[in-house]
Amino acid sequence: MKIYDLFRLCVSNLWKRKLRSVLTVLGVMIGTTSIVVMISIGVGLENIQEEQISSYMDITTIQVYRTWGDENAAKLDEESLGIIKKIDHVKAATPYFSYYFDVGDYSNYRMTSGRYTYSGSVYVVDLSMMADLGYELADGRWPTAKDENVIMFNENGPYNFIDSTKETWSSGAYDSQGNKKPLPVDPLRKRISMQVQYNQFDETGNLKTYSGDIRQHKLTSPGIIKGDSSKDYGQAIAYIDYKFFANLKEEYYKVNGLKMTNNDKMFDQVYVKVDDIENVADVEAQIKELGFDTWSAEQMRGQMSDMMQTVQLVLGALGAVSMLVAAIGIANTMVMSIYERTREIGVMKVIGCRLGDIRAMFLTEAACIGMIGGICGLILSHSLSIVVNIVMSSMMGSTGDISQIPLWLDLLGFGFSILVGIISGISPANRAVKISALSAIRQE
Amino acid sequence: MEEVVSNQDKKVIIKVEGIRKVYNLGQEKVIALDNIDLDIYKGEILCIFGTSGSGKSTLLNMLAGLEKPTRGSVMIGKTDITKLNESQLALFRQKHIGFVFQSYNLLNIMTSLENVAMPLMFKGIDKKTRNRAAKKMLKEVGLENRLNHKPNQMSGGQQQRVGIARAFVGNPKIVFADEPTGNLDSKTTIEVMELMCRMSKEHEQTIILVSHDPEIANYADRIVHLIDGNIKSIKVNDKNNRNEGKENEE
Ligand SMILES: Nc1ncnc2c1ncn2[C@@H]1O[C@H](COP(=O)(O)OP(=O)(O)OP(=O)(O)O)[C@@H](O)[C@H]1O
Ligand SMILES: [Mg+2]
């Protein structure tokens, strides 16, 4: 028997018992809708939560720490940085540690521009990696290999420049009225330089005088980095290239007559950017295997998404109960229909219908009920989802759609409804197969 | 039991040997068929004749593979159909057997054309081909202007003619008919019987017919008389003088 005939027969049989078919389909529709809408709320909640996490932290970044105090511990240096960069799915990796520069005697380094001195955080990074790390430019350009002594500020970074004769610390980017103040130093136009400090004190606590010359490094600042609340806590920051900084550090040790140990040459911290959130846990595990301590938002996100999955499961299970009712409905409809068609089935057997075709006929009918119910259920789910989102956003303000139906959920709902149809049809179909051909001849 | 000389050169298509059918109704045993031996020849019209309860339908069902005997064998060609399982029987029926029912048993959701085409549909023949064949059959039974009627829009005689068209459409070797005219008036009965005989003669098909009516039995080439589950006699019907056939008593 041809598939086409199977379907035609199925449609005309369902059509013959319209009312019952419609009622059964309705059951499946409600079942599918319950499952899909319930899961869609789980999905929505998870997405809203993920959006919230990623608004205050970069969820695809892994922080790698140097292990302190253990001589045999893995060394966080240029070599291990190279190894980390080669791990699959690692998009970028950079040294990443911060210094605090200020105007006082204890600051090891000093950055100045005219009468202004920088008083704030300086992050030591690989500037060539910034774009891959997800930083964006607000103005100017990224540095190239030709640029030397590079420093880059984010949008509020230059406000850390203070006139040390008038203020002791930065008063920020905004005045008391909340308006943005003019930049004290425009890094793209003003000349900025940096030098190491001699800060050795005598026994009485007074600064010793330094006899030699200290070199002034002229800095290049090719562009301004866009401020981003999810990075570096949204602070006002200057970013300095780590290779340049390594030279400065060496110079500082020399000027101050200190001996540089291997420890001093290592990175305090490395940031690793992963291509996709799905791979974060995997990459993190591989870095841990290298012997480093790590942290990522994934650990937090992982726990939360475990929790959300439980929520989804519970919501889905609630929906599944109504699907179970629908399945019983299908089975019942099929059994009734087979009971009514006993004679017809007998006749078909006598005039040459194979047993497999009898089974296929009833499975097709059951699957068809499931499929139609599933399609109707999906249409209803999408409508309900829209309504739920409108209602919720008007009640709680716009925090994103609380009910979200991704494509996989559509496919799941569709496939599941057909599956439920088929499963509910198996036992009735077997019953039909067992009906004797003699039923065609017996008079009732 | 002796055979008539004129039958000896004919080819046996069904060979029944020692068939017995006992129904168990709780404590009670009903012997529907006691002990039946019978050869049925290719191309003949055979009538199983007898009173109500004599076991006619039971015998027919055994021959058509709808029911298994308690013992004995039914050879159709080289196959003993009593040894086949349900699934093999279904295939066997599909290939070799047509069936005409007393109560027509057409499917109400289908037109007469679709009803006639149904056995071909089960064989997996495409719609165009099978509808052409069904149309031809319906024309042969004189219903070319009732192609798209549903069974409930037709008279009993018309329905039975659709039933006959359905039985013959797959060109089966053997057509079974259990009281095919049981629900029809005498005029229609004659029409239907003549139709069946003509169709079988045209394609050299064997017809096995059940009836309790001597008028109907007279359409057959041979008449098997059943009494209480045993063959009482097999009468050969003379073509030229149908009402005075020879009797062959056991
Ligand atoms: N399924 C069954 N269970 C029990 N007894 C049966 C069954 N089928 C038939 N019988 C019995 O077997 C005997 C023969 O029945 P069968 O139907 O073959 O008679 P028949 O000759 O066809 O009669 P009719 O002309 O009334 O159709 C009867 O006594 C009947 O009661
Ligand atoms: Mg009978």
mmCIF file of N, CA and C and ligand atoms in Angstrom, chain B residues 56-58 102 178-179 210, ligand 2:
data_model
loop_
_atom_site.group_PDB
_atom_site.id
_atom_site.type_symbol
_atom_site.label_atom_id
_atom_site.label_comp_id
_atom_site.label_asym_id
_atom_site.label_seq_id
_atom_site.Cartn_x
_atom_site.Cartn_y
_atom_site.Cartn_z
ATOM 1 N N LYS B 56 -22.039 -25.066 5.660
ATOM 2 C CA LYS B 56 -21.627 -24.489 4.372
ATOM 3 C C LYS B 56 -20.624 -23.351 4.565
ATOM 4 N N SER B 57 -21.014 -22.369 5.397
ATOM 5 C CA SER B 57 -20.147 -21.202 5.589
ATOM 6 C C SER B 57 -18.828 -21.609 6.211
ATOM 7 N N THR B 58 -18.925 -22.548 7.134
ATOM 8 C CA THR B 58 -17.697 -23.013 7.785
ATOM 9 C C THR B 58 -16.741 -23.585 6.753
ATOM 10 N N GLN B 102 -22.462 -11.709 1.478
ATOM 11 C CA GLN B 102 -23.918 -11.642 1.437
ATOM 12 C C GLN B 102 -24.401 -10.205 1.669
ATOM 13 N N ASP B 178 -20.418 -16.168 -0.350
ATOM 14 C CA ASP B 178 -21.283 -16.785 0.661
ATOM 15 C C ASP B 178 -22.658 -16.144 0.568
ATOM 16 N N GLU B 179 -23.606 -16.901 0.072
ATOM 17 C CA GLU B 179 -24.975 -16.414 -0.124
ATOM 18 C C GLU B 179 -24.974 -15.032 -0.783
ATOM 19 N N VAL B 210 -21.844 -20.434 -1.928
ATOM 20 C CA VAL B 210 -22.625 -21.076 -0.874
ATOM 21 C C VAL B 210 -24.073 -20.665 -1.024
HETATM 22 MG MG MG C 2 -23.847 -19.606 6.320
#
